[in-house]
Amino acid sequence: MEEYILLIDTEDAKGLVYNISKVLFANNLNIERNAEYVDPETNKFFMRTRISGNISKDILLKELKEVLPQGSRIRLNKKAKKDVVILVTKESHVLGDLLIRYIDGELNANIKAVIGNHEHLRDLVEKFNIPFTCISAEGMEREAHEDLMIEEINKYEPEVIVLAKYMRILTPKFVQQYPQKVLNIHHSFLPAFIGANPYKQAHERGVKIIGATAHYVTDDLDEGPIISQDVVAVDHTFSWQDMRKAGRNVEKIVLSNAFQLLLEDRVFVYGNKTVIL
Amino acid sequence: MEEYILLIDTEDAKGLVYNISKVLFANNLNIERNAEYVDPETNKFFMRTRISGNISKDILLKELKEVLPQGSRIRLNKKAKKDVVILVTKESHVLGDLLIRYIDGELNANIKAVIGNHEHLRDLVEKFNIPFTCISAEGMEREAHEDLMIEEINKYEPEVIVLAKYMRILTPKFVQQYPQKVLNIHHSFLPAFIGANPYKQAHERGVKIIGATAHYVTDDLDEGPIISQDVVAVDHTFSWQDMRKAGRNVEKIVLSNAFQLLLEDRVFVYGNKTVIL
Amino acid sequence: MEEYILLIDTEDAKGLVYNISKVLFANNLNIERNAEYVDPETNKFFMRTRISGNISKDILLKELKEVLPQGSRIRLNKKAKKDVVILVTKESHVLGDLLIRYIDGELNANIKAVIGNHEHLRDLVEKFNIPFTCISAEGMEREAHEDLMIEEINKYEPEVIVLAKYMRILTPKFVQQYPQKVLNIHHSFLPAFIGANPYKQAHERGVKIIGATAHYVTDDLDEGPIISQDVVAVDHTFSWQDMRKAGRNVEKIVLSNAFQLLLEDRVFVYGNKTVIL
Amino acid sequence: MEEYILLIDTEDAKGLVYNISKVLFANNLNIERNAEYVDPETNKFFMRTRISGNISKDILLKELKEVLPQGSRIRLNKKAKKDVVILVTKESHVLGDLLIRYIDGELNANIKAVIGNHEHLRDLVEKFNIPFTCISAEGMEREAHEDLMIEEINKYEPEVIVLAKYMRILTPKFVQQYPQKVLNIHHSFLPAFIGANPYKQAHERGVKIIGATAHYVTDDLDEGPIISQDVVAVDHTFSWQDMRKAGRNVEKIVLSNAFQLLLEDRVFVYGNKTVIL
């Protein structure tokens, strides 16, 4: 008995649940968990179904296609570990948290490699017997550096790319290589404090709460679909460095929550938003 | 076009979603929102579906019954205001919060009456043009007092009874009159600090967080199925009275959240737990 | 025995605590609670001291002035109810919450009057035997309307003015009349979603958390010193109206928390920030 | 210029702040930050002062003793890294989090050693070049095992002992060796779910929030003074294993928050409570 995650997004229409469940029933499959959502504004239908049974993938996809509207997106993912590549720069807290979760068995993932634009984190990564590659950007054009990054990333054929405090801006060319595959952690409660050093901005504004935001990377910096956010209280005694320190806890938690959602195939993107089922 | 909430709870079986959606489809109904849950421990299936269309209630119930396992519980509630009775004693904060939400149009309810065992809140309730009845318990046996309460409550045929800081213990006889209808707010983060004056207990224990719990009332005091909980941070500067004051904010929010869930038919009870769809 | 709150803000200097406490000791006063803060960036010293004893206000102020640096701000407020005026427009949830807390004895305040630019809330306010005045802005220039508002407000000589969803922009002229006296609730987690309809903006951006911010009103709209903030989780099922509804709970709590801090003389303003002791 | 933390706890008396600040002023010391608290119930006075200047420790302590009531507890700690020993069993998440923070420079501590009663975590600890000792309890009496533990711990003369999921019950003999030095993380929101497998208990009770508690270890299991608590929302879809997984995030955060407070000398114990300044 195998388990699969069936993901459907399409225009809403009468009878969708009936038609889909009919196919599953006819194929003698169990529905282990099911969630749907229809967005009332756009009339988009989203469904995530965990199914078990003897699954013939091609037949099932074909039969589902027949009963669904044209242009429907249908994905059928085996419930299995996803291959992941992590990009980093110098900061260790998010990467370290992921590594500890990884050896703890918390992540349904294979971390194939960590790639940095500095050497700083090689030692940490190699402690955990994971390959580390440094591709320095020094003295290089942005695009030339990205080409090397892409070449290195593609060696591992990752299903998810995690930017664990990778501090370089990505070009549209890079982003378009990996649609809905690149997860970033932004160190503010977006859309507050877009851009550089959000903790300094937050300190200057005198806020009483700071946060972090995990989102898909799109062409617009810090504007991608938000997956997860969380916050922590601060007060007047916090310097911006104290805020950064407090913020790190939130960054870790938010990034790992969003990462778990991706690993479990629970995130749909529509427009600039996410549906999480 | 009418809207109904269809609530089904039953033993899990293959094809349930298919069979239910087939009936809905055959009756030409739209599924506006749908959520299911199967509890893996008990194998119980729960489904809440918001449907619209021209509904013939009796036919639909009959057809659903035919495709569902014996012993299934099927409810089909028109999406409409529920009749509510509120019981109180002396404290005004939870009642006041409900009244303000009520005139604000936030609650999908008709508050038919407020019944107190003291006169304290008559003035507040009558400001809002809602009938207030005082049934004093002074000098009465518990059961005799409850009989009067039941008689008064039943005049209004409420679908939900809210204990908004009603400070008397209810007998099993009372509770059994209104199965899954009585909502209580307990002024602690259950199961911590069961019983009298939880804020004093919390203060004595030196906790750093206090909370409140909204639950269905069952025979066991403070042991009913939990619907909603929330917390607030406290510190060493808080006297138990300060904790009570801070706790009141949480009590209001938690009670009103749970009340909304009941009004929207989103709560299933199984054993001593709730499923919220 | 009387209780006073002593508030000092000044340039930091060696011996400040010693000099201040010497004066208090020499006057035979008890320190019931004391908190200080020195801002390391600006070298500003803040101190809030709750003192009890037989206090000769003039003598104490004079002696403190002698030992403190020139330009120190020294306030000595009797621990007593503050006179408050509330400004409103049409929305009742924040006002209602304040009124319920008021009759509950939660607020150390005298609500002298509620002034609206619409008639909508007269009925609610008068239920609580508080004077309500409507000063319509219809067909008036902004300044002319404000002049009438100021005239009406000044009748009550308020120590605090609460904007409980008063939906008009204030001119600098108005603001400068009441420095550090006007408390506003903004329906977003500032500085995110400045300006009109933050809930619509939040919905469009697809955020997973929304919030509210209580701040002093200054010349720059939504840019005044922040006193209190809080948030609540939302998800893809929330329409912007659902977000607004969820946000209302947060608005209530945040506004009333900030209001309590003002009533207890716990907020210092420096630059565009607050110190809360 | 050196920095010290001065910690005083004593019976409250008139003039305490004056007398203490007089001594500091006479010694030409700067007060960098100061916080006091008087517990109104027990009349205990607590003060934490961060001072800088040329400090002659013995003279300062002597002079403070002269102006303070008999029986006052006065501590003067150089602002420096504290020596720490960590005890573990098999679970890696809390230990791993501490190690990542440690190499990140977040902890003002020297982790001298990790001691386990199993070999499981040796590999992880040694990756970080920290000594690991395994003292198996197999086949030993509790007291004999503890004697070996104490002997090993004492080699490192730790100022703080962190139980990072050390799953053995400690005898009073052990506890009394290290008064107010042993920090534990309990995997529930105490006092709810005292004892074994709190996540199973929480799941069975159907709670909607779970938590974790960091506390000093005293003779009574799970009854020591609470330093820090936090919570996370759960729902009906969480198995007890899911709750445990969610709880691990909270355990990490709570333990590291409490640990930071200890490292910064911010925690006073009185009776069974803590004051955090």
Coordinates of C-alpha atoms in Angstrom, one line a residue, chain D residues 6 18 44 78 87 141 167 171 189 193-194 220 253 265 269 273 277:
Chain D
L6 CA 24.9 43.9 41.6
Y18 CA 18.9 56.0 48.7
K44 CA 10.8 41.6 50.1
K78 CA 31.5 40.4 37.1
L87 CA 23.0 17.0 31.2
E141 CA 21.1 2.2 42.3
M167 CA 15.1 12.2 31.7
T171 CA 17.1 13.0 44.4
F189 CA 2.5 24.2 30.4
F193 CA 0.1 17.6 32.9
I194 CA 2.6 17.0 35.6
D220 CA 9.5 18.5 44.3
I253 CA 12.6 28.6 22.8
D265 CA 21.8 37.3 36.3
V269 CA 14.1 33.2 43.6
K273 CA 8.5 32.0 42.6
L277 CA 14.5 42.1 36.7

